[in-house]
Backbone as a chain_set.jsonl record, in Angstrom:
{"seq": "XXXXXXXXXXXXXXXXXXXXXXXXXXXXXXXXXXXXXXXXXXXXXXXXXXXXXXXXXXXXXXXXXXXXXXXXXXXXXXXXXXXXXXXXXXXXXXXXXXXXXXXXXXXXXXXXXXXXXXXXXXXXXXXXXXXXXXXXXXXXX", "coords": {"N": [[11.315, 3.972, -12.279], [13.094, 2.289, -13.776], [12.179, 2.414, -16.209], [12.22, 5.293, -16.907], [14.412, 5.687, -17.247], [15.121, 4.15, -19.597], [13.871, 5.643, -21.46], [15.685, 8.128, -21.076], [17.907, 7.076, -22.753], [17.31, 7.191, -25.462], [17.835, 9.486, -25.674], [19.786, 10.622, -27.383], [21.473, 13.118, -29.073], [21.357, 14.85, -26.497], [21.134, 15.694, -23.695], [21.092, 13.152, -21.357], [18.094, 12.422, -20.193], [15.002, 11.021, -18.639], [11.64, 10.58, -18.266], [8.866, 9.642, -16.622], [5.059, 9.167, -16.564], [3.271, 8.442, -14.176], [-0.269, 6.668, -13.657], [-2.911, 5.953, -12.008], [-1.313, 3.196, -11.32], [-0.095, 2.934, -13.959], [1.894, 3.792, -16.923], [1.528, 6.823, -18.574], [2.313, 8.354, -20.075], [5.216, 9.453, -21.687], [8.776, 10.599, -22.065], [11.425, 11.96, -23.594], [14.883, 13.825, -23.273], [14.505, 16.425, -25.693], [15.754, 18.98, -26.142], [18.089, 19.569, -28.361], [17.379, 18.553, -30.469], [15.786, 19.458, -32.406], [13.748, 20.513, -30.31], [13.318, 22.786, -28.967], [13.899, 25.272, -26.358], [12.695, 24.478, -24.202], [11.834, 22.116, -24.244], [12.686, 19.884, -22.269], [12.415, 16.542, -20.932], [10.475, 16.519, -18.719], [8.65, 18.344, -19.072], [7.803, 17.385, -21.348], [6.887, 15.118, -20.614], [5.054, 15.37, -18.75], [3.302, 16.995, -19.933], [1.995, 15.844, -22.337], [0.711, 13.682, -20.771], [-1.016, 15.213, -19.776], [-2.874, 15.794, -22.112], [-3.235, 13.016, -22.086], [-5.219, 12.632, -20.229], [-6.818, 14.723, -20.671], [-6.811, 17.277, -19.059], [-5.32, 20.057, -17.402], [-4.609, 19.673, -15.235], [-2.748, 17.408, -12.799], [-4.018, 15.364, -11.433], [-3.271, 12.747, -9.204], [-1.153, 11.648, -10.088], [1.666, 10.779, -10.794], [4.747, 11.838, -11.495], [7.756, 10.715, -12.513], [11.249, 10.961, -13.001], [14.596, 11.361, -14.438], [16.866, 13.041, -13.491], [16.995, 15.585, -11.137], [14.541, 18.153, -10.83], [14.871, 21.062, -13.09], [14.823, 24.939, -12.803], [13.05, 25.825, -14.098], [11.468, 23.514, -15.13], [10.732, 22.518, -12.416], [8.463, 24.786, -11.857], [6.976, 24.415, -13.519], [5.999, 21.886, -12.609], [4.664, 22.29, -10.354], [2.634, 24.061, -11.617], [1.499, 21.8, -12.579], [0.33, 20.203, -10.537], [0.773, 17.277, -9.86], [0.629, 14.051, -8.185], [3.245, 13.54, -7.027], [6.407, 14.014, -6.891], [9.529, 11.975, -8.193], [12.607, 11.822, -8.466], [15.703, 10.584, -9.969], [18.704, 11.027, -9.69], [20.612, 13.861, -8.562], [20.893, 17.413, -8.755], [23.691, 19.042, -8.525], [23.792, 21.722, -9.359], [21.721, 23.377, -10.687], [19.559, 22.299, -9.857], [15.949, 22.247, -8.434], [14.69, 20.806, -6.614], [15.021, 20.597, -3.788], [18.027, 20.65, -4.128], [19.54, 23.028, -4.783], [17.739, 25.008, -4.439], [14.381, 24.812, -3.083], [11.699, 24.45, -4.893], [9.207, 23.343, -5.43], [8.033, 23.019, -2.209], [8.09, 25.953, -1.418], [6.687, 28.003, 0.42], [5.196, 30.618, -0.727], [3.547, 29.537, -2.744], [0.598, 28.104, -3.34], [0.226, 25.815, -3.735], [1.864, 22.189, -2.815], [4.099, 19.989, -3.893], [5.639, 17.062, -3.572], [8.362, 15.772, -3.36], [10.696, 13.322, -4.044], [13.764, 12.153, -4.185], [16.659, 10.501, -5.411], [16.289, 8.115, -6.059], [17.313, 4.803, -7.526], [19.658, 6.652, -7.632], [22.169, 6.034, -8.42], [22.359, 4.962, -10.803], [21.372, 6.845, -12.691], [22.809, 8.907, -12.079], [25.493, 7.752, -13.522], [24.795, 7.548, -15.84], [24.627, 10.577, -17.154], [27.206, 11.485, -16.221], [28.532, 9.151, -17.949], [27.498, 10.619, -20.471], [28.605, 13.21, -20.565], [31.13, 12.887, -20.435], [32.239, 11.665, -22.313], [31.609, 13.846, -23.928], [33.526, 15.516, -23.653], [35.875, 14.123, -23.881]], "CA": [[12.53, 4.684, -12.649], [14.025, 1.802, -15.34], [11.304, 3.124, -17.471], [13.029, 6.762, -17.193], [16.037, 5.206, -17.703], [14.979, 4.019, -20.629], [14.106, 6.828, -22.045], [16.936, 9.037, -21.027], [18.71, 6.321, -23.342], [16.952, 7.584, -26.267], [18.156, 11.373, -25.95], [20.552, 11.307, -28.685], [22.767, 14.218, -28.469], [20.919, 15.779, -25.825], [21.55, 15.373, -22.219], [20.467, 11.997, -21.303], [17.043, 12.463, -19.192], [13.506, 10.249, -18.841], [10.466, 10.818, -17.466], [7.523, 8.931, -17.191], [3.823, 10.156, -15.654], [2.389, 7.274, -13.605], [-2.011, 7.552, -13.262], [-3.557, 4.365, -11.727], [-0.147, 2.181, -11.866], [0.097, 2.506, -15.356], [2.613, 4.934, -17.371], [0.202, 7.336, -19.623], [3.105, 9.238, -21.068], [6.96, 9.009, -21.458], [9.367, 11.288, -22.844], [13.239, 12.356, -23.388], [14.922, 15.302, -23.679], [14.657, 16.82, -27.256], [16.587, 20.45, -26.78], [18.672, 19.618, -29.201], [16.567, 17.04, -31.377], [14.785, 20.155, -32.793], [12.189, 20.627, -29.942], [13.701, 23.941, -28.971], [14.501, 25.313, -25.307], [11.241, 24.129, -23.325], [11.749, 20.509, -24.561], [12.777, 19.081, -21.006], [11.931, 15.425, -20.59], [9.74, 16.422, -17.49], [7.73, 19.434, -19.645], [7.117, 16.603, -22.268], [6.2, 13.74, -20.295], [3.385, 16.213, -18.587], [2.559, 17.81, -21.324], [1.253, 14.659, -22.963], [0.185, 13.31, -19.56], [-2.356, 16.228, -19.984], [-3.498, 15.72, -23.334], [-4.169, 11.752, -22.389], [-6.109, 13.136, -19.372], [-8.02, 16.029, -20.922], [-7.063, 18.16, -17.809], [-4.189, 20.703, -17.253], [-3.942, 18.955, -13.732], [-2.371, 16.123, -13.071], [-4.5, 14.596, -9.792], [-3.603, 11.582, -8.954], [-0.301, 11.334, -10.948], [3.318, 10.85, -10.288], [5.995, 12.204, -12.556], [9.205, 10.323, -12.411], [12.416, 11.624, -13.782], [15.777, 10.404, -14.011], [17.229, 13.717, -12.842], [16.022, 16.691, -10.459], [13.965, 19.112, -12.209], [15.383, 22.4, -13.132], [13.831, 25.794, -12.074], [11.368, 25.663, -15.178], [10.462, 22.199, -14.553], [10.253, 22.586, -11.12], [7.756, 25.895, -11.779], [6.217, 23.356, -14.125], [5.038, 20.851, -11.666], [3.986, 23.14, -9.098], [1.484, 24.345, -12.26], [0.73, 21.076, -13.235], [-0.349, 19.883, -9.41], [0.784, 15.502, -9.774], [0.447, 14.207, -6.359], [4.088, 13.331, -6.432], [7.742, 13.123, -8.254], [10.808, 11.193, -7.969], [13.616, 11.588, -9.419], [16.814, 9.27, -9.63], [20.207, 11.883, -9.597], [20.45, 15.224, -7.541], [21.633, 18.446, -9.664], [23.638, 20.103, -7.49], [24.106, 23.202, -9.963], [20.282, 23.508, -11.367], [18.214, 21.596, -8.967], [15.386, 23.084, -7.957], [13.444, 19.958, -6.147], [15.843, 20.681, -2.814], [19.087, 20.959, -3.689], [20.171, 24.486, -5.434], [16.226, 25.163, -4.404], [13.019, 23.815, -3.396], [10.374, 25.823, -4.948], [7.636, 22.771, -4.802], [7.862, 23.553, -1.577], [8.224, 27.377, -1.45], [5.721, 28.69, 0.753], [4.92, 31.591, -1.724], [2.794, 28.919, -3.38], [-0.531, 27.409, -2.251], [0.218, 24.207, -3.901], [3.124, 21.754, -2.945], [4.35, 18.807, -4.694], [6.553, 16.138, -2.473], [9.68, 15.287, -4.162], [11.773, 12.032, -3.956], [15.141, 12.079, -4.66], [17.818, 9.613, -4.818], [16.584, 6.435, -6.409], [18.328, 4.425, -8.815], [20.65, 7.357, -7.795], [24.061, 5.946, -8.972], [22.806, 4.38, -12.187], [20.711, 7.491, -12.992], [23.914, 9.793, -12.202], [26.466, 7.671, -14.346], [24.59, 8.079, -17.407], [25.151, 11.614, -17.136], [28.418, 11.247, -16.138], [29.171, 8.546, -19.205], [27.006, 11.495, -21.634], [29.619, 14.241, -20.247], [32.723, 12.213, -20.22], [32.159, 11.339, -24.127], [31.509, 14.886, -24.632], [34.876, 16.497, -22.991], [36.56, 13.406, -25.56]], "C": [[13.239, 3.967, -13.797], [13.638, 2.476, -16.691], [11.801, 4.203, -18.055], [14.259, 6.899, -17.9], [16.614, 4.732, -18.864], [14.334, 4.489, -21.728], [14.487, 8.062, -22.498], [17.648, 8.182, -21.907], [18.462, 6.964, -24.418], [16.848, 9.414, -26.414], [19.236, 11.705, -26.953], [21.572, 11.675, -28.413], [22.548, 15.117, -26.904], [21.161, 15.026, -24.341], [20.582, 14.41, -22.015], [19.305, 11.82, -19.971], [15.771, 12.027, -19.591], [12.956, 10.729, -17.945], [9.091, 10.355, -18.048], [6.262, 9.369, -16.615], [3.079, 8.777, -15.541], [0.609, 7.827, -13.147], [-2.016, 5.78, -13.185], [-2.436, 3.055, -12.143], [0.645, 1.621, -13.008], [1.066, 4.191, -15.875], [1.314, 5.171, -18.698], [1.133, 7.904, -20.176], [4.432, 8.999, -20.672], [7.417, 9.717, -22.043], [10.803, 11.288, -22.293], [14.036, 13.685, -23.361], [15.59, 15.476, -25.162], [14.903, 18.131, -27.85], [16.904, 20.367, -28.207], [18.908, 18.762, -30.822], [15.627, 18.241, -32.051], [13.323, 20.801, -31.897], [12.02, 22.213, -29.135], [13.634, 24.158, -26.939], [13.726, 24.244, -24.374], [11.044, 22.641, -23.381], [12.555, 19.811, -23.864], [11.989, 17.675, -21.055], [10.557, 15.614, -19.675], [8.913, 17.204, -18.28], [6.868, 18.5, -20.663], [6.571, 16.229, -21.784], [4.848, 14.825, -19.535], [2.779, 17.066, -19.462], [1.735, 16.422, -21.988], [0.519, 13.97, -21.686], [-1.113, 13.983, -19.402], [-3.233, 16.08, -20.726], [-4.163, 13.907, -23.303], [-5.244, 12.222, -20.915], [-7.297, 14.211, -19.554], [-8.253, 16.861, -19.829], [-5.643, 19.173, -18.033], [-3.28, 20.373, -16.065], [-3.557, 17.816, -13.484], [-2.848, 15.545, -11.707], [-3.803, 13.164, -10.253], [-2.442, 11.15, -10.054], [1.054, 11.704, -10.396], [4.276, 11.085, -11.39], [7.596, 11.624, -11.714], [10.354, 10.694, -13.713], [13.665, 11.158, -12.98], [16.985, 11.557, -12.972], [16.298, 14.858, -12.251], [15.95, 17.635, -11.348], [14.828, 20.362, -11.916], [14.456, 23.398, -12.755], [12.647, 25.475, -13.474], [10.89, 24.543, -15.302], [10.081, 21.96, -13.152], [9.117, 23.256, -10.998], [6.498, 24.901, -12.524], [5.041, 22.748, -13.291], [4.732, 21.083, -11.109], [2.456, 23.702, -10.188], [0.182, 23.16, -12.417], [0.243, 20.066, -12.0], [-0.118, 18.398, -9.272], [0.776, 15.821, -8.365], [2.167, 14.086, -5.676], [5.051, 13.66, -7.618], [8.867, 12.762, -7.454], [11.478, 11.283, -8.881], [14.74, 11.06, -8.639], [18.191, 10.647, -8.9], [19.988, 13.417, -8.891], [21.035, 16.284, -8.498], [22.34, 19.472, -8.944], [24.138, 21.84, -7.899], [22.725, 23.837, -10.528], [19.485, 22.859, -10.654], [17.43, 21.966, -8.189], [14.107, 22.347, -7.331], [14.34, 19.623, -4.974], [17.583, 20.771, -2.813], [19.542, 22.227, -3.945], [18.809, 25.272, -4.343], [15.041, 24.074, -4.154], [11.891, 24.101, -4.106], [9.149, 24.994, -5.054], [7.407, 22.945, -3.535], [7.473, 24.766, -0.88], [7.053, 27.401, -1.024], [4.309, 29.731, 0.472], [3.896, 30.758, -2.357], [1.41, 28.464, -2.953], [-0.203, 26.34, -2.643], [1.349, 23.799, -3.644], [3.329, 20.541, -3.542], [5.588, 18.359, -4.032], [7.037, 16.106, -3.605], [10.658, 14.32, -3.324], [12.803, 11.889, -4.253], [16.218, 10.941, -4.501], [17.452, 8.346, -5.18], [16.869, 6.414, -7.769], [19.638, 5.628, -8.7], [21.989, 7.333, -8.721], [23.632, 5.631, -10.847], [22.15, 5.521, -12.715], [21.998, 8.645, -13.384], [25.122, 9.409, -13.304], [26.002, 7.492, -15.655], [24.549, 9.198, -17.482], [26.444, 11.592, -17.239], [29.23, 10.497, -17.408], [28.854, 9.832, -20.403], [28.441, 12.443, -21.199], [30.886, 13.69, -20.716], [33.286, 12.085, -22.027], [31.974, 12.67, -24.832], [32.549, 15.802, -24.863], [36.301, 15.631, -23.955], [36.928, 14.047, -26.353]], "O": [[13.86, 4.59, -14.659], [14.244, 2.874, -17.686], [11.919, 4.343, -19.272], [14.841, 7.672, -18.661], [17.786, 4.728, -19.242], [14.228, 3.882, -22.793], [14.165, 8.79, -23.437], [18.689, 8.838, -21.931], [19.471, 7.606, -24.708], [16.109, 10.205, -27.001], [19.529, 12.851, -27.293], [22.477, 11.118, -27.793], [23.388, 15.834, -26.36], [21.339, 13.82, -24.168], [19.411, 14.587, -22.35], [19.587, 11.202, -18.944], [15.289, 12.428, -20.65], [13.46, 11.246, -16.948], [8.482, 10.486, -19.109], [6.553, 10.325, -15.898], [2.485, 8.163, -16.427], [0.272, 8.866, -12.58], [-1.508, 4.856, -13.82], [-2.631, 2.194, -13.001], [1.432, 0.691, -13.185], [0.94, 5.307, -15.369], [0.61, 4.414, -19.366], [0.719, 8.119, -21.316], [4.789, 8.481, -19.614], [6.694, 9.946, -23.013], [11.278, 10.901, -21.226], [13.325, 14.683, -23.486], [16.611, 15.001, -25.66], [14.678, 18.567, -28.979], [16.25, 20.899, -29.105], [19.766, 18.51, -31.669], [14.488, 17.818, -32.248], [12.305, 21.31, -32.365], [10.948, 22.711, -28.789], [13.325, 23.17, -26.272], [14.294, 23.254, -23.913], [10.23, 22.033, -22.686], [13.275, 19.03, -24.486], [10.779, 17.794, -21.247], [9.603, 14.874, -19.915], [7.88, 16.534, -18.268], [5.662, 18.647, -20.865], [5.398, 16.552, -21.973], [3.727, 14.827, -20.043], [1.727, 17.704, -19.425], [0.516, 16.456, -21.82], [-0.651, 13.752, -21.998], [-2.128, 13.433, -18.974], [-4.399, 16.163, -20.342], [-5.071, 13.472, -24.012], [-6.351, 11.715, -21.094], [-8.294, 14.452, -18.874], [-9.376, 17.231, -19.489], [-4.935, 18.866, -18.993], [-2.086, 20.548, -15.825], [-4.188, 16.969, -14.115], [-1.977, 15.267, -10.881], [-3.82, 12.653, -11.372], [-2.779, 10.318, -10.896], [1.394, 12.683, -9.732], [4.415, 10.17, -12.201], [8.219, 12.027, -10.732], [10.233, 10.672, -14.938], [13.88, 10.805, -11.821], [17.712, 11.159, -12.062], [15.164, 15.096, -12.666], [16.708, 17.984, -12.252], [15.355, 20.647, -10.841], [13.34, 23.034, -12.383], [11.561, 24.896, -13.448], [9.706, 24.502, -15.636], [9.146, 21.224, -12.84], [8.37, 22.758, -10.156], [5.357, 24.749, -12.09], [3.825, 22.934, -13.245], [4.04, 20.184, -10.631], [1.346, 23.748, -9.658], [-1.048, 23.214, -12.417], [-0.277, 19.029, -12.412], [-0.894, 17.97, -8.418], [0.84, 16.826, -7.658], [2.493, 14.336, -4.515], [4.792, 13.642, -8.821], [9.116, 13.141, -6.31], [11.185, 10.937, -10.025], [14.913, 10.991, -7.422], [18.34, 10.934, -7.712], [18.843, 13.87, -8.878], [21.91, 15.754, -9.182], [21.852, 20.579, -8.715], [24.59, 22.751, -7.206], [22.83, 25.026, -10.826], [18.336, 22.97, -11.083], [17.87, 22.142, -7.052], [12.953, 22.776, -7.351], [14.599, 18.422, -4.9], [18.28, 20.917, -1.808], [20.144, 22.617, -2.944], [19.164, 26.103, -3.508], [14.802, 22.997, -4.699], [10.897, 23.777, -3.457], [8.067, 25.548, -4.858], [6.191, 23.11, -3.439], [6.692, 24.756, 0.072], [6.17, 26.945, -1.75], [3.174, 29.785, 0.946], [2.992, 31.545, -2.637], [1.318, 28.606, -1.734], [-0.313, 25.523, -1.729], [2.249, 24.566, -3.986], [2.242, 19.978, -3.679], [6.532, 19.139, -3.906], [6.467, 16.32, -4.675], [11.212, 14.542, -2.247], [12.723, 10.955, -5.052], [16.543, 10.568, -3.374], [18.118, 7.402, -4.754], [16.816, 7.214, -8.704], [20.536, 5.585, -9.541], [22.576, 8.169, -9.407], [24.31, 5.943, -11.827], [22.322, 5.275, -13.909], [22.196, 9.137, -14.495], [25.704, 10.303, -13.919], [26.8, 7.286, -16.569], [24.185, 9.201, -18.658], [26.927, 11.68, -18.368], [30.272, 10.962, -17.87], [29.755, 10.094, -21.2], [29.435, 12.063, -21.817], [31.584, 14.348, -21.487], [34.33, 12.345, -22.626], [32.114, 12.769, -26.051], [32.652, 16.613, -25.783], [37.284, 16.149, -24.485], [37.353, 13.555, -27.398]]}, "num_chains": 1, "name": "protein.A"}
């Protein structure tokens, strides 16, 4: 999760979120979020970091891979990782207006699916949440 954390640092203007894609104890990909860095709607931290996670794997699936993120995924990253099959994710902060990895929603769970993807929530919680909280606070300034 520091890893995430330190790449939600490097979001710029854009809402401050990391995500890294762990394969065999090692990070294979890392990303930030780059909405508003030119990378246009779909450019979620979590869409990146498996998106490249893919491309160093040469698969569309992610066996045997953990996506960590600093906050809970939204519904299109949530829909995401249910496509892209990791064995796990964790994320640090809870969303309780967009969170769609148990709090608003679970939909890795969702029945409707054949595949599920466990979700972790809640570490690094506080320091994950007050860099949000510092990004917001500086924005309402």
């Amino acid at each position: 999760m520091r890893e995430a954390l330190s790449e939600a640092a490097k979001s710029g203007e854009d809402v401050p979120v990391g995500a890294v894609v762990v394969y065999q104890d090692r990070i294979i990909a890392r990303a930030h979020n780059e909405r508003e860095n030119g990378g246009g709607p779909f450019a979620h931290a979590e869409m990146l970091a498996m998106q490249r996670a893919a491309e160093v794997l040469g698969t569309r699936r992610l066996h045997g891979c953990k996506l960590v993120v600093t906050l809970e995924p939204c519904p299109m990253c949530a829909g995401a990782l249910v496509m892209a099959q990791p064995d796990e994710c964790v994320f640090g902060a809870y969303d309780p207006k967009q969170g769609c990895c148990g709090s608003v929603y679970d939909l890795p769970h969702d029945p409707a699916f054949s595949r599920h993807v466990p979700c972790i929530g809640g570490v690094l919680e506080e320091e994950c949440a007050e860099m949000l909280r510092a990004f917001f606070a500086e924005k309402r300034a």
